């Protein structure tokens, strides 16, 4: 049975030592014996429950195993009387240390007795360790002086280990300067996460899940006694996952421990400060004085930190401190009992103090936790736009918005507009609902009329962009720029969103111009949101123009500048990785593309991104599966994304994914399935106004479907029209794919030379910019053309069937070598020949080497000359 009791001798609340899972301190003891074995003074200073006595017991056992002597003395409050301390020492000398004492020792004073004690225990010439526990019990200055003198005058063979819950009052300056002192604080005595994992493994006999381990570590903070209490709760609970809820400051055992070992041992003033400071997320002298009304708060807090170690620095900044989480939970429960109604009053005073310090997030958090939502609305209303597009605190605004009612939003229209701005990027439908019925006059609260009108117009324009209404957005932005040219912060956001709108409308020159203007505005204003999106737009433009290498450079600059930090804006970082995945895929780096795409929510379609970005994700997943030869997975992925886009109500995205699915089905030879998608989504119908931004993508799918329906003339005409538009727009990907589709249509029409020319042009365009994968995706459609063209070229070269001897007397060139030397004579590189013959460039290089050897040529150019002379390439050179 496990017992919890109050040890009357030591005055310590503890757990029955019969527990089989004593918390071992191997790491601390190992560090002491390895690095500090020659030090003379050790101070163990930490609050109750940090395992100081347990560490001493394990330390003594380890010394015994090493054959070293140790002695233990535990102080109590009675030892503040020198006579009582003398009797305590005499009793310990006889009963526990088994030292024979002469009768004359009874007449010695305390100082002489301590000197005799040290001389006795240090005899024999070997080292000895003297453990003095519960030093906080001794507060009498005279007794403390006796102990200090004994430590200062002790022989070199004696090592002192002093343990206490408060700062131990012994002279330490000399020991510190000489490097003889080692201090272990609560931070040193707390268990690490890995130690907790090993301890918990013993409780349950199997490793902890990461979330369970996190729950224990966050709740206990490595506090040893809390880990012991956690072990009790672990045994009691049927579901270990409930440990986080069960182990709280309101837990019966935890409350009993804190009451008996913390509150009841504190002076009244310190106790009041602890209780009244418990509602605060962090504490500081000025904050505590303002929120609690205690004039002496500064000195009390300083003493709690210095003497009792119940306050830990480093919360939010060095200015602020915090309580242990479990201790704070307990104090909050006691506050309601001892000071009813104080919780709400303290939090309001804290909110006012944080407002005076311009710490908006802390002011809002404390006000809302105290139920002062009206005060929070008054405070937040004029600040919400600055927090949003200047500081990017969207997560905070979203968290606070959960506590606002519709009635409150009606009374604070600027808050309503701010929440609309927040949802523009996460949920455009919600943003549209919030903006519905609002006018510019509604938001002229707490700010200038011009700025209010500008904010409203900006939100309306950006909402049009995120809602896929690019034509409306373009007009809104143009109107905003005419009316509000001097508002720096808003202008940076407007220009950035306008640049994206221009990109989506494929007005590339305008997009570049707006990007440059936005960059200048961001530098002047440091607009957070615009700074996040501008690199994404630049990356999209680089991909549009077939410059994948520039995408890597853009992302590198972002990382170096620190403008997008993964933990602070996961959405922006994810979208940049989508661009990086596209760039790597275009260059044929499939593993790298997969890795980058995984950074975007695992590659899942979401409704908080634009149509273009969502389609890029869906298309990439399908193409990457296709690059690995997995047609089934590619089709399944696109079908799933098609369903998701329908559910999200993203009509144009649904149309784009349906077109991509049709393309993959045609590539896989599943013509009837492709026709089914065509019928279900009206892909053959001309694009309406709502689908105008994706007109070219839709027409490319229509051209492919025309080929499947054997409408070759229409397909060729449409593809060539697309090629002409792609060239004028600078749309790199469409330039390649439209030529390939036109080549296939021309081939079916019997125009084989034109088909080959278009195919070679597409291949040369792709390979010239390092975007080979765009052409590789089309090779699956073009294989019949390649086979036919290669055969036709070989026939037209008038290569005789009979053998022609080579200059070296070797056998004639093989059929593949004849093909290779023919393409070499046309000026094609090894990589380009490999693309035509569907082999690797290394294979082509091998064939060229054999050709030069057989023809006794100096190089490939000389090989072509010899091949002409001996008739391998038709008639000889003229």
CSV table of N, CA and C in Angstrom, one decimal, residues 99-200:
chain,number,residue,atom,x,y,z
A,99,UNK,N,30.1,7.1,17.2
A,99,UNK,CA,31.4,7.7,17.7
A,99,UNK,C,31.5,7.7,19.2
A,100,UNK,N,32.6,7.1,19.7
A,100,UNK,CA,32.8,7.1,21.1
A,100,UNK,C,33.2,8.5,21.6
A,101,UNK,N,32.5,9.0,22.6
A,101,UNK,CA,32.7,10.3,23.1
A,101,UNK,C,33.2,10.3,24.6
A,102,UNK,N,34.2,11.0,24.9
A,102,UNK,CA,34.6,11.1,26.3
A,102,UNK,C,33.6,11.9,27.1
A,103,UNK,N,33.6,11.6,28.4
A,103,UNK,CA,32.6,12.3,29.3
A,103,UNK,C,32.8,13.8,29.3
A,104,UNK,N,34.1,14.3,29.1
A,104,UNK,CA,34.4,15.7,29.2
A,104,UNK,C,33.7,16.5,28.1
A,105,UNK,N,33.3,15.8,27.0
A,105,UNK,CA,32.7,16.5,25.9
A,105,UNK,C,31.4,17.2,26.2
A,106,UNK,N,30.7,16.7,27.3
A,106,UNK,CA,29.5,17.3,27.7
A,106,UNK,C,29.6,18.8,28.1
A,107,UNK,N,30.9,19.1,28.6
A,107,UNK,CA,31.1,20.5,29.1
A,107,UNK,C,31.6,21.4,28.0
A,108,UNK,N,31.7,21.0,26.8
A,108,UNK,CA,32.2,21.9,25.7
A,108,UNK,C,31.0,22.7,25.2
A,109,UNK,N,31.4,24.0,24.8
A,109,UNK,CA,30.3,24.8,24.2
A,109,UNK,C,30.1,24.4,22.7
A,110,UNK,N,29.1,25.0,22.1
A,110,UNK,CA,28.7,24.5,20.7
A,110,UNK,C,29.8,24.6,19.7
A,111,UNK,N,30.6,25.7,19.8
A,111,UNK,CA,31.7,25.9,18.8
A,111,UNK,C,32.8,24.9,19.0
A,112,UNK,N,33.2,24.6,20.3
A,112,UNK,CA,34.2,23.6,20.6
A,112,UNK,C,33.7,22.2,20.2
A,113,UNK,N,32.4,22.0,20.4
A,113,UNK,CA,31.8,20.7,20.1
A,113,UNK,C,31.9,20.4,18.6
A,114,UNK,N,31.6,21.5,17.8
A,114,UNK,CA,31.6,21.3,16.3
A,114,UNK,C,33.1,21.1,15.9
A,115,UNK,N,34.0,21.8,16.5
A,115,UNK,CA,35.4,21.5,16.1
A,115,UNK,C,35.9,20.1,16.4
A,116,UNK,N,35.4,19.6,17.6
A,116,UNK,CA,35.7,18.2,18.0
A,116,UNK,C,35.1,17.3,17.0
A,117,UNK,N,33.8,17.6,16.6
A,117,UNK,CA,33.1,16.8,15.7
A,117,UNK,C,33.9,16.7,14.3
A,118,UNK,N,34.3,17.8,13.8
A,118,UNK,CA,35.0,17.8,12.5
A,118,UNK,C,36.4,17.1,12.7
A,119,UNK,N,37.1,17.3,13.8
A,119,UNK,CA,38.3,16.6,14.0
A,119,UNK,C,38.1,15.1,14.0
A,120,UNK,N,37.0,14.7,14.7
A,120,UNK,CA,36.8,13.2,14.8
A,120,UNK,C,36.4,12.6,13.5
A,121,UNK,N,35.5,13.2,12.7
A,121,UNK,CA,35.1,12.6,11.5
A,121,UNK,C,36.1,12.6,10.4
A,122,UNK,N,37.1,13.6,10.5
A,122,UNK,CA,38.1,13.7,9.5
A,122,UNK,C,39.4,12.8,9.8
A,123,UNK,N,39.3,12.2,10.9
A,123,UNK,CA,40.5,11.3,11.3
A,123,UNK,C,40.6,10.2,10.4
A,124,UNK,N,41.8,9.6,10.3
A,124,UNK,CA,42.1,8.5,9.5
A,124,UNK,C,42.7,8.9,8.2
A,125,UNK,N,42.7,10.2,7.8
A,125,UNK,CA,43.4,10.6,6.6
A,125,UNK,C,42.7,10.4,5.3
A,126,UNK,N,41.5,9.9,5.4
A,126,UNK,CA,40.7,9.6,4.1
A,126,UNK,C,39.6,10.7,4.1
A,127,UNK,N,39.0,10.9,2.9
A,127,UNK,CA,38.0,11.9,2.7
A,127,UNK,C,36.7,11.4,3.3
A,128,UNK,N,35.9,12.4,3.7
A,128,UNK,CA,34.6,12.2,4.4
A,128,UNK,C,33.6,13.2,3.9
A,129,UNK,N,32.4,12.9,3.7
A,129,UNK,CA,31.3,13.8,3.3
A,129,UNK,C,30.3,14.0,4.4
A,130,UNK,N,30.1,15.2,4.8
A,130,UNK,CA,29.1,15.5,5.8
A,130,UNK,C,27.9,16.2,5.2
A,131,UNK,N,26.7,15.5,5.3
A,131,UNK,CA,25.5,16.0,4.8
A,131,UNK,C,24.7,16.7,5.8
A,132,UNK,N,24.3,18.0,5.6
A,132,UNK,CA,23.5,18.7,6.5
A,132,UNK,C,22.2,19.1,5.7
A,133,UNK,N,21.1,18.4,6.2
A,133,UNK,CA,19.8,18.5,5.5
A,133,UNK,C,18.9,19.5,6.2
A,134,UNK,N,17.9,20.0,5.5
A,134,UNK,CA,16.9,20.9,6.0
A,134,UNK,C,17.5,22.2,6.6
A,135,UNK,N,18.5,22.8,6.0
A,135,UNK,CA,19.2,23.9,6.5
A,135,UNK,C,18.2,25.1,6.7
A,136,UNK,N,17.1,25.2,5.9
A,136,UNK,CA,16.2,26.3,6.0
A,136,UNK,C,15.6,26.4,7.4
A,137,UNK,N,15.6,25.3,8.2
A,137,UNK,CA,15.1,25.4,9.6
A,137,UNK,C,15.9,26.2,10.5
A,138,UNK,N,17.2,26.5,10.2
A,138,UNK,CA,18.0,27.2,11.1
A,138,UNK,C,18.0,28.7,10.6
A,139,UNK,N,17.5,29.6,11.5
A,139,UNK,CA,17.5,31.0,11.2
A,139,UNK,C,18.2,31.9,12.2
A,140,UNK,N,18.5,31.3,13.4
A,140,UNK,CA,19.2,32.0,14.4
A,140,UNK,C,20.6,32.4,14.0
A,141,UNK,N,20.9,33.8,14.0
A,141,UNK,CA,22.2,34.2,13.5
A,141,UNK,C,23.3,33.7,14.3
A,142,UNK,N,23.2,33.5,15.6
A,142,UNK,CA,24.3,32.9,16.3
A,142,UNK,C,24.6,31.5,15.9
A,143,UNK,N,23.6,30.7,15.8
A,143,UNK,CA,23.8,29.3,15.3
A,143,UNK,C,24.4,29.3,13.9
A,144,UNK,N,23.9,30.1,13.1
A,144,UNK,CA,24.4,30.2,11.7
A,144,UNK,C,25.9,30.5,11.7
A,145,UNK,N,26.3,31.4,12.6
A,145,UNK,CA,27.7,31.8,12.6
A,145,UNK,C,28.5,30.6,13.1
A,146,UNK,N,28.0,29.8,14.1
A,146,UNK,CA,28.7,28.6,14.5
A,146,UNK,C,28.9,27.6,13.3
A,147,UNK,N,27.9,27.4,12.5
A,147,UNK,CA,28.0,26.5,11.3
A,147,UNK,C,28.9,27.1,10.3
A,148,UNK,N,28.9,28.4,10.1
A,148,UNK,CA,29.7,29.0,9.1
A,148,UNK,C,31.2,28.9,9.5
A,149,UNK,N,31.5,29.1,10.8
A,149,UNK,CA,32.9,29.0,11.2
A,149,UNK,C,33.4,27.5,11.0
A,150,UNK,N,32.5,26.6,11.3
A,150,UNK,CA,32.9,25.2,11.2
A,150,UNK,C,33.2,24.8,9.8
A,151,UNK,N,32.4,25.4,8.8
A,151,UNK,CA,32.7,25.1,7.4
A,151,UNK,C,34.0,25.7,7.0
A,152,UNK,N,34.2,27.0,7.4
A,152,UNK,CA,35.4,27.7,7.0
A,152,UNK,C,36.7,27.1,7.5
A,153,UNK,N,36.6,26.5,8.8
A,153,UNK,CA,37.8,26.0,9.4
A,153,UNK,C,38.0,24.4,9.3
A,154,UNK,N,37.1,23.8,8.5
A,154,UNK,CA,37.1,22.4,8.4
A,154,UNK,C,38.4,21.9,7.6
A,155,UNK,N,38.9,20.7,8.0
A,155,UNK,CA,40.0,20.2,7.3
A,155,UNK,C,39.7,19.9,5.8
A,156,UNK,N,40.8,19.9,5.0
A,156,UNK,CA,40.6,19.7,3.5
A,156,UNK,C,40.0,18.4,3.2
A,157,UNK,N,40.1,17.4,4.1
A,157,UNK,CA,39.5,16.1,3.8
A,157,UNK,C,38.0,16.0,4.0
A,158,UNK,N,37.4,17.1,4.5
A,158,UNK,CA,35.9,17.1,4.7
A,158,UNK,C,35.2,17.8,3.6
A,159,UNK,N,34.2,17.1,3.1
A,159,UNK,CA,33.3,17.7,2.0
A,159,UNK,C,31.9,18.0,2.7
A,160,UNK,N,31.4,19.2,2.5
A,160,UNK,CA,30.1,19.6,3.0
A,160,UNK,C,29.0,19.5,1.9
A,161,UNK,N,27.9,18.9,2.2
A,161,UNK,CA,26.7,19.0,1.3
A,161,UNK,C,25.6,19.6,2.1
A,162,UNK,N,25.1,20.8,1.8
A,162,UNK,CA,24.1,21.4,2.6
A,162,UNK,C,22.8,21.5,1.7
A,163,UNK,N,21.7,21.2,2.3
A,163,UNK,CA,20.4,21.1,1.5
A,163,UNK,C,19.4,22.0,2.2
A,164,UNK,N,18.6,22.8,1.4
A,164,UNK,CA,17.6,23.6,2.0
A,164,UNK,C,16.6,24.1,1.0
A,165,UNK,N,15.4,24.4,1.6
A,165,UNK,CA,14.3,24.9,0.7
A,165,UNK,C,14.4,26.4,0.4
A,166,UNK,N,15.2,27.1,1.2
A,166,UNK,CA,15.5,28.5,0.9
A,166,UNK,C,17.0,28.7,0.7
A,167,UNK,N,17.3,29.9,0.4
A,167,UNK,CA,18.8,30.2,0.2
A,167,UNK,C,19.5,29.9,1.5
A,168,UNK,N,20.5,29.1,1.4
A,168,UNK,CA,21.3,28.6,2.6
A,168,UNK,C,22.2,29.7,3.0
A,169,UNK,N,22.1,30.1,4.3
A,169,UNK,CA,22.9,31.3,4.8
A,169,UNK,C,24.3,30.8,5.3
A,170,UNK,N,25.1,30.6,4.4
A,170,UNK,CA,26.5,30.3,4.7
A,170,UNK,C,27.4,31.2,3.8
A,171,UNK,N,28.6,31.5,4.3
A,171,UNK,CA,29.5,32.3,3.5
A,171,UNK,C,30.0,31.5,2.3
A,172,UNK,N,29.8,32.2,1.1
A,172,UNK,CA,30.1,31.4,-0.1
A,172,UNK,C,31.0,32.2,-1.0
A,173,UNK,N,31.3,33.4,-0.8
A,173,UNK,CA,32.1,34.2,-1.7
A,173,UNK,C,33.5,33.6,-1.9
A,174,UNK,N,34.2,33.2,-0.8
A,174,UNK,CA,35.5,32.7,-0.9
A,174,UNK,C,35.5,31.3,-1.6
A,175,UNK,N,34.5,30.5,-1.4
A,175,UNK,CA,34.4,29.2,-2.0
A,175,UNK,C,34.1,29.4,-3.5
A,176,UNK,N,33.3,30.4,-3.8
A,176,UNK,CA,33.0,30.7,-5.3
A,176,UNK,C,34.2,31.1,-6.0
A,177,UNK,N,35.0,32.0,-5.4
A,177,UNK,CA,36.2,32.5,-6.0
A,177,UNK,C,37.2,31.5,-6.2
A,178,UNK,N,37.3,30.5,-5.3
A,178,UNK,CA,38.3,29.5,-5.4
A,178,UNK,C,37.8,28.3,-6.2
A,179,UNK,N,36.6,28.4,-6.6
A,179,UNK,CA,36.1,27.3,-7.5
A,179,UNK,C,35.7,26.0,-6.7
A,180,UNK,N,35.5,26.2,-5.4
A,180,UNK,CA,35.3,25.0,-4.5
A,180,UNK,C,33.8,24.8,-4.3
A,181,UNK,N,32.9,25.7,-4.8
A,181,UNK,CA,31.5,25.6,-4.5
A,181,UNK,C,30.7,25.1,-5.7
A,182,UNK,N,29.8,24.2,-5.5
A,182,UNK,CA,28.9,23.7,-6.5
A,182,UNK,C,27.5,23.9,-6.0
A,183,UNK,N,26.6,24.6,-6.8
A,183,UNK,CA,25.2,24.9,-6.4
A,183,UNK,C,24.3,24.2,-7.4
A,184,UNK,N,23.4,23.4,-6.8
A,184,UNK,CA,22.4,22.7,-7.6
A,184,UNK,C,21.0,23.4,-7.3
A,185,UNK,N,20.4,23.9,-8.3
A,185,UNK,CA,19.1,24.6,-8.1
A,185,UNK,C,17.9,23.7,-8.5
A,186,UNK,N,16.7,24.3,-8.4
A,186,UNK,CA,15.5,23.5,-8.8
A,186,UNK,C,15.7,23.1,-10.3
A,187,UNK,N,16.2,24.0,-11.1
A,187,UNK,CA,16.4,23.7,-12.5
A,187,UNK,C,17.3,22.5,-12.7
A,188,UNK,N,18.3,22.4,-11.9
A,188,UNK,CA,19.3,21.3,-12.0
A,188,UNK,C,18.7,20.0,-11.5
A,189,UNK,N,17.8,20.1,-10.5
A,189,UNK,CA,17.2,18.9,-9.9
A,189,UNK,C,16.0,18.4,-10.6
A,190,UNK,N,15.4,19.2,-11.4
A,190,UNK,CA,14.2,18.8,-12.2
A,190,UNK,C,14.6,17.7,-13.2
A,191,UNK,N,13.7,16.8,-13.4
A,191,UNK,CA,14.0,15.7,-14.3
A,191,UNK,C,13.8,16.2,-15.8
A,192,UNK,N,14.7,15.7,-16.6
A,192,UNK,CA,14.6,16.1,-18.1
A,192,UNK,C,13.5,15.3,-18.7
A,193,UNK,N,13.2,15.6,-20.0
A,193,UNK,CA,12.1,14.9,-20.7
A,193,UNK,C,12.6,13.5,-20.9
A,194,UNK,N,13.8,13.2,-21.2
A,194,UNK,CA,14.3,11.8,-21.5
A,194,UNK,C,14.2,11.0,-20.2
A,195,UNK,N,14.6,11.7,-19.1
A,195,UNK,CA,14.5,11.0,-17.8
A,195,UNK,C,13.1,10.6,-17.4
A,196,UNK,N,12.2,11.5,-17.7
A,196,UNK,CA,10.8,11.2,-17.4
A,196,UNK,C,10.3,10.1,-18.3
A,197,UNK,N,10.8,10.0,-19.5
A,197,UNK,CA,10.4,8.9,-20.4
A,197,UNK,C,10.8,7.5,-19.8
A,198,UNK,N,12.1,7.5,-19.2
A,198,UNK,CA,12.6,6.2,-18.6
A,198,UNK,C,11.8,5.9,-17.4
A,199,UNK,N,11.5,6.9,-16.6
A,199,UNK,CA,10.7,6.7,-15.3
A,199,UNK,C,9.3,6.2,-15.6
A,200,UNK,N,8.7,6.8,-16.6
A,200,UNK,CA,7.3,6.4,-16.9
A,200,UNK,C,7.3,5.0,-17.5
